[in-house]
Amino acid sequence: MKIAVVNGTMRSGSTRYITQMFLDELGGDVTEFWLPRDFSKPCLGCFSCFENGEETCPHADDVEKILCALDEADLVILQSPVYVLGMSGQLKCFLDHTGFRFMVHRPNPEMYRKTGLVVSTAGGAGTRAANKAMKACLTGICIPRVYRYGVNVFAMDWEQVAERKKRKIKRQVRALSRRVQRRVRSGKVGSFSQKLMFYLMRSVQKKNDYLPKDREYWIGQGWLGKERPWKS
Ligand SMILES: Cc1cc2nc3c(=O)[nH]c(=O)nc-3n(C[C@H](O)[C@H](O)[C@H](O)COP(=O)(O)O)c2cc1C
């Protein structure tokens, strides 16, 4: 199994520790990115990716490196500590650069074959919101099944986490890893809700006269004809 991990923190804290537990349980060939070391630039909101193509983004080289690894992976993992009730700013900065890949624009059909996992920890509150937002980004770029793991560690780093809590986390990680493995091995492609969304977006693209790049892409993929992303 090929795994791509985007670490939304440079810290080897609780979130990273739990992510490593997942990697140890899952096994496989892992490619990792650490933010902000490997990506630190906020989106400038220039719309160039949408209007002129992703290669015209001022941060295209850095974005491409990470997206290429995601394209090659079977499993994509995002991890972030909760900062002020959400994901870390550096992770959000990177994910803002993936908007052109959303289904309404130019989704990569390879994503229909992948599985996602999002991991977060908080002192006491916010993992639900952080995981929901991270999951929405992976769903947005067309990963059909995204698992979530969030835990309130009541600590500032892993050493401070209570032993009883650590044991519980270990059990939960092991159980969820089995589910993730089963999903990856099942080779399932796409989901029912994605198909519905595809047909909705297809009707949008048929009338699209405002973003020609997107329309050309859909025509090129054959999606306005008989081709479908889950069959390619
Ligand atoms: C800037 C900042 C903001 C934080 N905001 C929250 C928060 O909104 N809710 C919460 O429960 N914990 C918050 N925390 C605590 C961390 O989420 C928590 O300690 C987390 O487990 C740290 O993960 P790490 O060890 O992987 O760095 C915050 C910590 C920092 C540094």
PDB file of C-alpha atoms and ligand atoms in Angstrom:
ATOM      1  CA  MET A   1       0.000   0.000   0.000  1.00  0.00           C
ATOM      2  CA  LYS A   2       1.332   3.449  -0.899  1.00  0.00           C
ATOM      3  CA  ILE A   3       0.642   6.126   1.708  1.00  0.00           C
ATOM      4  CA  ALA A   4       1.060   9.906   1.404  1.00  0.00           C
ATOM      5  CA  VAL A   5       1.038  11.883   4.659  1.00  0.00           C
ATOM      6  CA  VAL A   6       0.674  15.653   4.937  1.00  0.00           C
ATOM      7  CA  ASN A   7       1.725  16.621   8.468  1.00  0.00           C
ATOM      8  CA  GLY A   8       0.030  19.879   9.448  1.00  0.00           C
ATOM      9  CA  THR A   9       2.671  20.509  12.107  1.00  0.00           C
ATOM     10  CA  MET A  10       6.443  20.195  12.448  1.00  0.00           C
ATOM     11  CA  ARG A  11       6.056  19.010  16.063  1.00  0.00           C
ATOM     12  CA  SER A  12       6.627  15.442  17.102  1.00  0.00           C
ATOM     13  CA  GLY A  13       3.747  15.844  19.520  1.00  0.00           C
ATOM     14  CA  SER A  14       0.585  13.857  20.232  1.00  0.00           C
ATOM     15  CA  THR A  15      -0.880  14.165  16.737  1.00  0.00           C
ATOM     16  CA  ARG A  16       2.296  12.986  15.093  1.00  0.00           C
ATOM     17  CA  TYR A  17       2.686  10.187  17.613  1.00  0.00           C
ATOM     18  CA  ILE A  18      -0.802   8.905  16.854  1.00  0.00           C
ATOM     19  CA  THR A  19      -0.211   9.271  13.103  1.00  0.00           C
ATOM     20  CA  GLN A  20       2.931   7.152  13.492  1.00  0.00           C
ATOM     21  CA  MET A  21       0.849   4.530  15.327  1.00  0.00           C
ATOM     22  CA  PHE A  22      -1.430   4.395  12.261  1.00  0.00           C
ATOM     23  CA  LEU A  23       1.573   4.084   9.929  1.00  0.00           C
ATOM     24  CA  ASP A  24       3.021   1.251  12.030  1.00  0.00           C
ATOM     25  CA  GLU A  25      -0.312  -0.586  12.041  1.00  0.00           C
ATOM     26  CA  LEU A  26      -0.956  -0.047   8.332  1.00  0.00           C
ATOM     27  CA  GLY A  27       2.519  -0.778   6.959  1.00  0.00           C
ATOM     28  CA  GLY A  28       3.414   0.221   3.405  1.00  0.00           C
ATOM     29  CA  ASP A  29       5.473   2.622   1.423  1.00  0.00           C
ATOM     30  CA  VAL A  30       5.204   6.095   3.021  1.00  0.00           C
ATOM     31  CA  THR A  31       5.882   9.539   1.507  1.00  0.00           C
ATOM     32  CA  GLU A  32       5.641  12.432   3.936  1.00  0.00           C
ATOM     33  CA  PHE A  33       5.410  16.208   3.817  1.00  0.00           C
ATOM     34  CA  TRP A  34       5.915  18.462   6.813  1.00  0.00           C
ATOM     35  CA  LEU A  35       4.279  21.858   6.966  1.00  0.00           C
ATOM     36  CA  PRO A  36       5.399  24.599   6.943  1.00  0.00           C
ATOM     37  CA  ARG A  37       8.829  23.173   5.895  1.00  0.00           C
ATOM     38  CA  ASP A  38       7.533  21.696   2.615  1.00  0.00           C
ATOM     39  CA  PHE A  39       4.783  24.216   1.956  1.00  0.00           C
ATOM     40  CA  SER A  40       4.409  27.561   3.657  1.00  0.00           C
ATOM     41  CA  LYS A  41       2.719  29.967   1.288  1.00  0.00           C
ATOM     42  CA  PRO A  42      -0.815  31.267   1.675  1.00  0.00           C
ATOM     43  CA  CYS A  43      -3.048  31.314  -1.417  1.00  0.00           C
ATOM     44  CA  LEU A  44      -2.993  34.797  -2.959  1.00  0.00           C
ATOM     45  CA  GLY A  45      -6.538  34.503  -4.282  1.00  0.00           C
ATOM     46  CA  CYS A  46      -5.426  35.416  -7.806  1.00  0.00           C
ATOM     47  CA  PHE A  47      -7.816  32.856  -9.425  1.00  0.00           C
ATOM     48  CA  SER A  48      -5.069  31.989 -11.901  1.00  0.00           C
ATOM     49  CA  CYS A  49      -5.345  28.218 -11.204  1.00  0.00           C
ATOM     50  CA  PHE A  50      -9.035  28.340 -12.092  1.00  0.00           C
ATOM     51  CA  GLU A  51      -8.763  30.712 -15.049  1.00  0.00           C
ATOM     52  CA  ASN A  52      -5.376  29.972 -16.626  1.00  0.00           C
ATOM     53  CA  GLY A  53      -4.412  26.539 -15.310  1.00  0.00           C
ATOM     54  CA  GLU A  54      -2.768  25.257 -12.116  1.00  0.00           C
ATOM     55  CA  GLU A  55       0.697  25.599 -13.677  1.00  0.00           C
ATOM     56  CA  THR A  56       0.255  29.400 -13.528  1.00  0.00           C
ATOM     57  CA  CYS A  57      -0.169  29.444  -9.730  1.00  0.00           C
ATOM     58  CA  PRO A  58       2.698  31.469  -8.198  1.00  0.00           C
ATOM     59  CA  HIS A  59       3.317  28.460  -5.906  1.00  0.00           C
ATOM     60  CA  ALA A  60       2.814  25.795  -8.585  1.00  0.00           C
ATOM     61  CA  ASP A  61       6.098  23.902  -8.072  1.00  0.00           C
ATOM     62  CA  ASP A  62       5.531  23.319  -4.364  1.00  0.00           C
ATOM     63  CA  VAL A  63       1.851  22.439  -4.840  1.00  0.00           C
ATOM     64  CA  GLU A  64       2.672  19.984  -7.617  1.00  0.00           C
ATOM     65  CA  LYS A  65       5.246  18.092  -5.548  1.00  0.00           C
ATOM     66  CA  ILE A  66       2.666  17.298  -2.884  1.00  0.00           C
ATOM     67  CA  LEU A  67      -0.200  16.635  -5.303  1.00  0.00           C
ATOM     68  CA  CYS A  68       1.965  14.212  -7.322  1.00  0.00           C
ATOM     69  CA  ALA A  69       2.564  12.180  -4.141  1.00  0.00           C
ATOM     70  CA  LEU A  70      -1.171  12.209  -3.392  1.00  0.00           C
ATOM     71  CA  ASP A  71      -1.893  11.030  -6.949  1.00  0.00           C
ATOM     72  CA  GLU A  72       0.438   8.057  -6.518  1.00  0.00           C
ATOM     73  CA  ALA A  73      -0.870   7.000  -3.102  1.00  0.00           C
ATOM     74  CA  ASP A  74      -3.580   4.477  -2.234  1.00  0.00           C
ATOM     75  CA  LEU A  75      -4.144   6.165   1.115  1.00  0.00           C
ATOM     76  CA  VAL A  76      -3.907   9.899   1.832  1.00  0.00           C
ATOM     77  CA  ILE A  77      -3.456  10.976   5.467  1.00  0.00           C
ATOM     78  CA  LEU A  78      -3.832  14.529   6.760  1.00  0.00           C
ATOM     79  CA  GLN A  79      -2.890  15.213  10.373  1.00  0.00           C
ATOM     80  CA  SER A  80      -3.167  18.366  12.436  1.00  0.00           C
ATOM     81  CA  PRO A  81      -3.327  19.476  16.048  1.00  0.00           C
ATOM     82  CA  VAL A  82      -6.355  21.639  16.811  1.00  0.00           C
ATOM     83  CA  TYR A  83      -5.450  25.312  16.800  1.00  0.00           C
ATOM     84  CA  VAL A  84      -8.290  27.615  17.879  1.00  0.00           C
ATOM     85  CA  LEU A  85     -10.994  25.068  17.093  1.00  0.00           C
ATOM     86  CA  GLY A  86      -9.726  24.178  13.633  1.00  0.00           C
ATOM     87  CA  MET A  87      -6.844  22.669  11.665  1.00  0.00           C
ATOM     88  CA  SER A  88      -3.429  24.354  11.691  1.00  0.00           C
ATOM     89  CA  GLY A  89      -2.988  27.417   9.499  1.00  0.00           C
ATOM     90  CA  GLN A  90      -0.157  25.840   7.535  1.00  0.00           C
ATOM     91  CA  LEU A  91      -2.306  22.860   6.528  1.00  0.00           C
ATOM     92  CA  LYS A  92      -5.172  25.137   5.522  1.00  0.00           C
ATOM     93  CA  CYS A  93      -2.696  27.192   3.426  1.00  0.00           C
ATOM     94  CA  PHE A  94      -1.772  24.074   1.470  1.00  0.00           C
ATOM     95  CA  LEU A  95      -5.339  22.809   1.108  1.00  0.00           C
ATOM     96  CA  ASP A  96      -6.466  26.201  -0.246  1.00  0.00           C
ATOM     97  CA  HIS A  97      -4.205  25.469  -3.222  1.00  0.00           C
ATOM     98  CA  THR A  98      -6.169  22.312  -4.110  1.00  0.00           C
ATOM     99  CA  GLY A  99      -9.426  24.099  -4.998  1.00  0.00           C
ATOM    100  CA  PHE A 100      -8.876  23.718  -8.742  1.00  0.00           C
ATOM    101  CA  ARG A 101      -9.059  19.923  -8.231  1.00  0.00           C
ATOM    102  CA  PHE A 102     -12.581  20.072  -6.764  1.00  0.00           C
ATOM    103  CA  MET A 103     -15.237  18.238  -8.734  1.00  0.00           C
ATOM    104  CA  VAL A 104     -16.836  21.477  -9.862  1.00  0.00           C
ATOM    105  CA  HIS A 105     -13.530  22.358 -11.575  1.00  0.00           C
ATOM    106  CA  ARG A 106     -10.900  19.844 -12.741  1.00  0.00           C
ATOM    107  CA  PRO A 107     -10.928  16.699 -10.590  1.00  0.00           C
ATOM    108  CA  ASN A 108      -8.260  14.055 -11.132  1.00  0.00           C
ATOM    109  CA  PRO A 109     -10.137  10.783 -11.811  1.00  0.00           C
ATOM    110  CA  GLU A 110      -7.353   8.857 -10.002  1.00  0.00           C
ATOM    111  CA  MET A 111      -8.788  10.214  -6.739  1.00  0.00           C
ATOM    112  CA  TYR A 112     -11.900   8.036  -7.131  1.00  0.00           C
ATOM    113  CA  ARG A 113      -9.727   5.012  -6.268  1.00  0.00           C
ATOM    114  CA  LYS A 114      -8.228   6.366  -3.062  1.00  0.00           C
ATOM    115  CA  THR A 115      -8.982   6.258   0.626  1.00  0.00           C
ATOM    116  CA  GLY A 116      -8.451   9.113   3.075  1.00  0.00           C
ATOM    117  CA  LEU A 117      -7.738   9.364   6.793  1.00  0.00           C
ATOM    118  CA  VAL A 118      -7.706  12.541   8.876  1.00  0.00           C
ATOM    119  CA  VAL A 119      -6.197  12.680  12.359  1.00  0.00           C
ATOM    120  CA  SER A 120      -6.353  15.431  14.950  1.00  0.00           C
ATOM    121  CA  THR A 121      -5.762  15.940  18.663  1.00  0.00           C
ATOM    122  CA  ALA A 122      -6.912  18.728  20.958  1.00  0.00           C
ATOM    123  CA  GLY A 123      -6.401  19.797  24.521  1.00  0.00           C
ATOM    124  CA  GLY A 124     -10.118  19.521  25.193  1.00  0.00           C
ATOM    125  CA  ALA A 125     -12.272  20.581  22.215  1.00  0.00           C
ATOM    126  CA  GLY A 126     -12.239  21.043  18.458  1.00  0.00           C
ATOM    127  CA  THR A 127     -11.269  17.727  16.849  1.00  0.00           C
ATOM    128  CA  ARG A 128     -14.748  17.299  15.361  1.00  0.00           C
ATOM    129  CA  ALA A 129     -14.551  20.664  13.567  1.00  0.00           C
ATOM    130  CA  ALA A 130     -10.924  20.163  12.479  1.00  0.00           C
ATOM    131  CA  ASN A 131     -11.593  16.664  11.150  1.00  0.00           C
ATOM    132  CA  LYS A 132     -14.779  17.764   9.417  1.00  0.00           C
ATOM    133  CA  ALA A 133     -12.879  20.516   7.576  1.00  0.00           C
ATOM    134  CA  MET A 134      -9.949  18.233   6.642  1.00  0.00           C
ATOM    135  CA  LYS A 135     -12.358  15.532   5.482  1.00  0.00           C
ATOM    136  CA  ALA A 136     -14.310  18.070   3.391  1.00  0.00           C
ATOM    137  CA  CYS A 137     -11.092  18.974   1.555  1.00  0.00           C
ATOM    138  CA  LEU A 138     -10.320  15.330   0.711  1.00  0.00           C
ATOM    139  CA  THR A 139     -13.932  14.710  -0.298  1.00  0.00           C
ATOM    140  CA  GLY A 140     -13.719  17.907  -2.366  1.00  0.00           C
ATOM    141  CA  ILE A 141     -10.811  16.550  -4.413  1.00  0.00           C
ATOM    142  CA  CYS A 142     -12.906  13.391  -4.940  1.00  0.00           C
ATOM    143  CA  ILE A 143     -11.591  10.845  -2.446  1.00  0.00           C
ATOM    144  CA  PRO A 144     -14.763   8.766  -1.923  1.00  0.00           C
ATOM    145  CA  ARG A 145     -14.138   7.376   1.591  1.00  0.00           C
ATOM    146  CA  VAL A 146     -12.425   9.379   4.311  1.00  0.00           C
ATOM    147  CA  TYR A 147     -12.020   8.006   7.850  1.00  0.00           C
ATOM    148  CA  ARG A 148     -11.652  10.297  10.863  1.00  0.00           C
ATOM    149  CA  TYR A 149      -9.776   9.944  14.127  1.00  0.00           C
ATOM    150  CA  GLY A 150      -9.885  12.703  16.724  1.00  0.00           C
ATOM    151  CA  VAL A 151      -9.034  12.625  20.405  1.00  0.00           C
ATOM    152  CA  ASN A 152      -8.905  15.077  23.293  1.00  0.00           C
ATOM    153  CA  VAL A 153      -5.567  14.329  24.910  1.00  0.00           C
ATOM    154  CA  PHE A 154      -5.831  16.959  27.685  1.00  0.00           C
ATOM    155  CA  ALA A 155      -2.114  17.607  27.205  1.00  0.00           C
ATOM    156  CA  MET A 156       0.429  19.809  25.452  1.00  0.00           C
ATOM    157  CA  ASP A 157       2.530  16.882  24.246  1.00  0.00           C
ATOM    158  CA  TRP A 158       2.507  13.082  24.172  1.00  0.00           C
ATOM    159  CA  GLU A 159       4.584  12.631  27.349  1.00  0.00           C
ATOM    160  CA  GLN A 160       1.861  14.360  29.341  1.00  0.00           C
ATOM    161  CA  VAL A 161      -0.926  12.078  28.088  1.00  0.00           C
ATOM    162  CA  ALA A 162      -2.260   9.740  30.776  1.00  0.00           C
ATOM    163  CA  GLU A 163      -1.156   6.093  30.432  1.00  0.00           C
ATOM    164  CA  ARG A 164      -4.759   4.868  30.476  1.00  0.00           C
ATOM    165  CA  LYS A 165      -5.593   7.256  27.638  1.00  0.00           C
ATOM    166  CA  LYS A 166      -2.565   6.104  25.640  1.00  0.00           C
ATOM    167  CA  ARG A 167      -3.708   2.492  25.912  1.00  0.00           C
ATOM    168  CA  LYS A 168      -7.212   3.426  24.767  1.00  0.00           C
ATOM    169  CA  ILE A 169      -5.808   5.377  21.812  1.00  0.00           C
ATOM    170  CA  LYS A 170      -3.651   2.380  20.838  1.00  0.00           C
ATOM    171  CA  ARG A 171      -6.718   0.092  20.801  1.00  0.00           C
ATOM    172  CA  GLN A 172      -8.766   2.577  18.770  1.00  0.00           C
ATOM    173  CA  VAL A 173      -5.948   3.144  16.270  1.00  0.00           C
ATOM    174  CA  ARG A 174      -5.529  -0.593  15.787  1.00  0.00           C
ATOM    175  CA  ALA A 175      -9.260  -1.106  15.164  1.00  0.00           C
ATOM    176  CA  LEU A 176      -9.541   1.815  12.753  1.00  0.00           C
ATOM    177  CA  SER A 177      -6.382   0.731  10.898  1.00  0.00           C
ATOM    178  CA  ARG A 178      -8.032  -2.634  10.153  1.00  0.00           C
ATOM    179  CA  ARG A 179     -11.051  -0.835   8.658  1.00  0.00           C
ATOM    180  CA  VAL A 180      -8.828   1.433   6.563  1.00  0.00           C
ATOM    181  CA  GLN A 181      -6.816  -1.568   5.315  1.00  0.00           C
ATOM    182  CA  ARG A 182      -9.989  -3.427   4.360  1.00  0.00           C
ATOM    183  CA  ARG A 183     -11.235  -0.429   2.412  1.00  0.00           C
ATOM    184  CA  VAL A 184      -7.937   0.030   0.535  1.00  0.00           C
ATOM    185  CA  ARG A 185      -7.736  -3.691  -0.282  1.00  0.00           C
ATOM    186  CA  SER A 186     -11.373  -3.787  -1.458  1.00  0.00           C
ATOM    187  CA  GLY A 187     -10.335  -1.765  -4.529  1.00  0.00           C
ATOM    188  CA  LYS A 188     -13.684   0.059  -4.453  1.00  0.00           C
ATOM    189  CA  VAL A 189     -13.870   2.982  -6.857  1.00  0.00           C
ATOM    190  CA  GLY A 190     -16.107   5.993  -6.232  1.00  0.00           C
ATOM    191  CA  SER A 191     -19.289   6.214  -4.181  1.00  0.00           C
ATOM    192  CA  PHE A 192     -22.995   6.716  -4.797  1.00  0.00           C
ATOM    193  CA  SER A 193     -22.971  10.320  -3.540  1.00  0.00           C
ATOM    194  CA  GLN A 194     -19.982  11.089  -5.782  1.00  0.00           C
ATOM    195  CA  LYS A 195     -21.880   9.809  -8.791  1.00  0.00           C
ATOM    196  CA  LEU A 196     -24.838  12.050  -7.966  1.00  0.00           C
ATOM    197  CA  MET A 197     -22.470  14.990  -7.551  1.00  0.00           C
ATOM    198  CA  PHE A 198     -20.751  14.146 -10.831  1.00  0.00           C
ATOM    199  CA  TYR A 199     -24.020  14.349 -12.772  1.00  0.00           C
ATOM    200  CA  LEU A 200     -24.885  17.643 -11.076  1.00  0.00           C
ATOM    201  CA  MET A 201     -21.473  19.095 -11.978  1.00  0.00           C
ATOM    202  CA  ARG A 202     -21.742  17.674 -15.480  1.00  0.00           C
ATOM    203  CA  SER A 203     -24.914  19.698 -16.037  1.00  0.00           C
ATOM    204  CA  VAL A 204     -23.062  22.780 -14.734  1.00  0.00           C
ATOM    205  CA  GLN A 205     -20.161  22.132 -17.123  1.00  0.00           C
ATOM    206  CA  LYS A 206     -22.513  21.739 -20.101  1.00  0.00           C
ATOM    207  CA  LYS A 207     -23.562  25.362 -19.650  1.00  0.00           C
ATOM    208  CA  ASN A 208     -20.180  26.631 -18.430  1.00  0.00           C
ATOM    209  CA  ASP A 209     -19.223  29.787 -20.332  1.00  0.00           C
ATOM    210  CA  TYR A 210     -17.264  31.442 -17.486  1.00  0.00           C
ATOM    211  CA  LEU A 211     -14.298  29.088 -16.883  1.00  0.00           C
ATOM    212  CA  PRO A 212     -13.259  27.701 -20.285  1.00  0.00           C
ATOM    213  CA  LYS A 213     -10.308  25.789 -18.750  1.00  0.00           C
ATOM    214  CA  ASP A 214     -12.731  23.679 -16.707  1.00  0.00           C
ATOM    215  CA  ARG A 215     -15.026  23.033 -19.657  1.00  0.00           C
ATOM    216  CA  GLU A 216     -12.116  22.072 -21.924  1.00  0.00           C
ATOM    217  CA  TYR A 217     -10.917  19.681 -19.222  1.00  0.00           C
ATOM    218  CA  TRP A 218     -14.323  17.992 -18.924  1.00  0.00           C
ATOM    219  CA  ILE A 219     -14.535  17.708 -22.716  1.00  0.00           C
ATOM    220  CA  GLY A 220     -10.977  16.325 -22.844  1.00  0.00           C
ATOM    221  CA  GLN A 221     -11.847  13.683 -20.261  1.00  0.00           C
ATOM    222  CA  GLY A 222     -14.907  12.729 -22.309  1.00  0.00           C
ATOM    223  CA  TRP A 223     -17.162  13.387 -19.301  1.00  0.00           C
ATOM    224  CA  LEU A 224     -19.629  15.465 -21.302  1.00  0.00           C
ATOM    225  CA  GLY A 225     -19.915  12.390 -23.533  1.00  0.00           C
ATOM    226  CA  LYS A 226     -19.961   8.763 -22.413  1.00  0.00           C
ATOM    227  CA  GLU A 227     -16.779   8.550 -20.295  1.00  0.00           C
ATOM    228  CA  ARG A 228     -17.042   8.491 -16.490  1.00  0.00           C
ATOM    229  CA  PRO A 229     -14.264   9.129 -13.919  1.00  0.00           C
ATOM    230  CA  TRP A 230     -15.005   5.921 -11.948  1.00  0.00           C
ATOM    231  CA  LYS A 231     -14.564   3.829 -15.118  1.00  0.00           C
ATOM    232  CA  SER A 232     -11.276   5.286 -16.345  1.00  0.00           C
TER     233      SER A 232
HETATM  234  C1  LIG B   1      -2.010  27.949  19.063  1.00  0.00           C
HETATM  235  C2  LIG B   1      -2.723  26.810  19.730  1.00  0.00           C
HETATM  236  C3  LIG B   1      -4.092  26.781  19.729  1.00  0.00           C
HETATM  237  C4  LIG B   1      -4.776  25.736  20.354  1.00  0.00           C
HETATM  238  N1  LIG B   1      -6.145  25.712  20.308  1.00  0.00           N
HETATM  239  C5  LIG B   1      -6.798  24.712  20.925  1.00  0.00           C
HETATM  240  C6  LIG B   1      -8.231  24.653  20.884  1.00  0.00           C
HETATM  241  O1  LIG B   1      -8.907  25.464  20.253  1.00  0.00           O
HETATM  242  N2  LIG B   1      -8.850  23.651  21.532  1.00  0.00           N
HETATM  243  C7  LIG B   1      -8.151  22.717  22.271  1.00  0.00           C
HETATM  244  O2  LIG B   1      -8.761  21.861  22.861  1.00  0.00           O
HETATM  245  N3  LIG B   1      -6.791  22.728  22.290  1.00  0.00           N
HETATM  246  C8  LIG B   1      -6.108  23.704  21.639  1.00  0.00           C
HETATM  247  N4  LIG B   1      -4.733  23.704  21.647  1.00  0.00           N
HETATM  248  C9  LIG B   1      -4.023  22.561  22.280  1.00  0.00           C
HETATM  249  C10 LIG B   1      -3.610  21.511  21.235  1.00  0.00           C
HETATM  250  O3  LIG B   1      -4.628  21.276  20.309  1.00  0.00           O
HETATM  251  C11 LIG B   1      -3.272  20.187  21.883  1.00  0.00           C
HETATM  252  O4  LIG B   1      -2.357  20.330  22.907  1.00  0.00           O
HETATM  253  C12 LIG B   1      -2.758  19.199  20.831  1.00  0.00           C
HETATM  254  O5  LIG B   1      -2.815  17.894  21.372  1.00  0.00           O
HETATM  255  C13 LIG B   1      -1.328  19.521  20.432  1.00  0.00           C
HETATM  256  O6  LIG B   1      -0.944  18.625  19.444  1.00  0.00           O
HETATM  257  P1  LIG B   1       0.599  18.249  19.160  1.00  0.00           P
HETATM  258  O7  LIG B   1       1.128  17.660  20.464  1.00  0.00           O
HETATM  259  O8  LIG B   1       0.543  17.262  18.050  1.00  0.00           O
HETATM  260  O9  LIG B   1       1.282  19.512  18.798  1.00  0.00           O
HETATM  261  C14 LIG B   1      -4.050  24.710  21.014  1.00  0.00           C
HETATM  262  C15 LIG B   1      -2.652  24.757  21.002  1.00  0.00           C
HETATM  263  C16 LIG B   1      -1.988  25.774  20.360  1.00  0.00           C
HETATM  264  C17 LIG B   1      -0.475  25.801  20.344  1.00  0.00           C
END
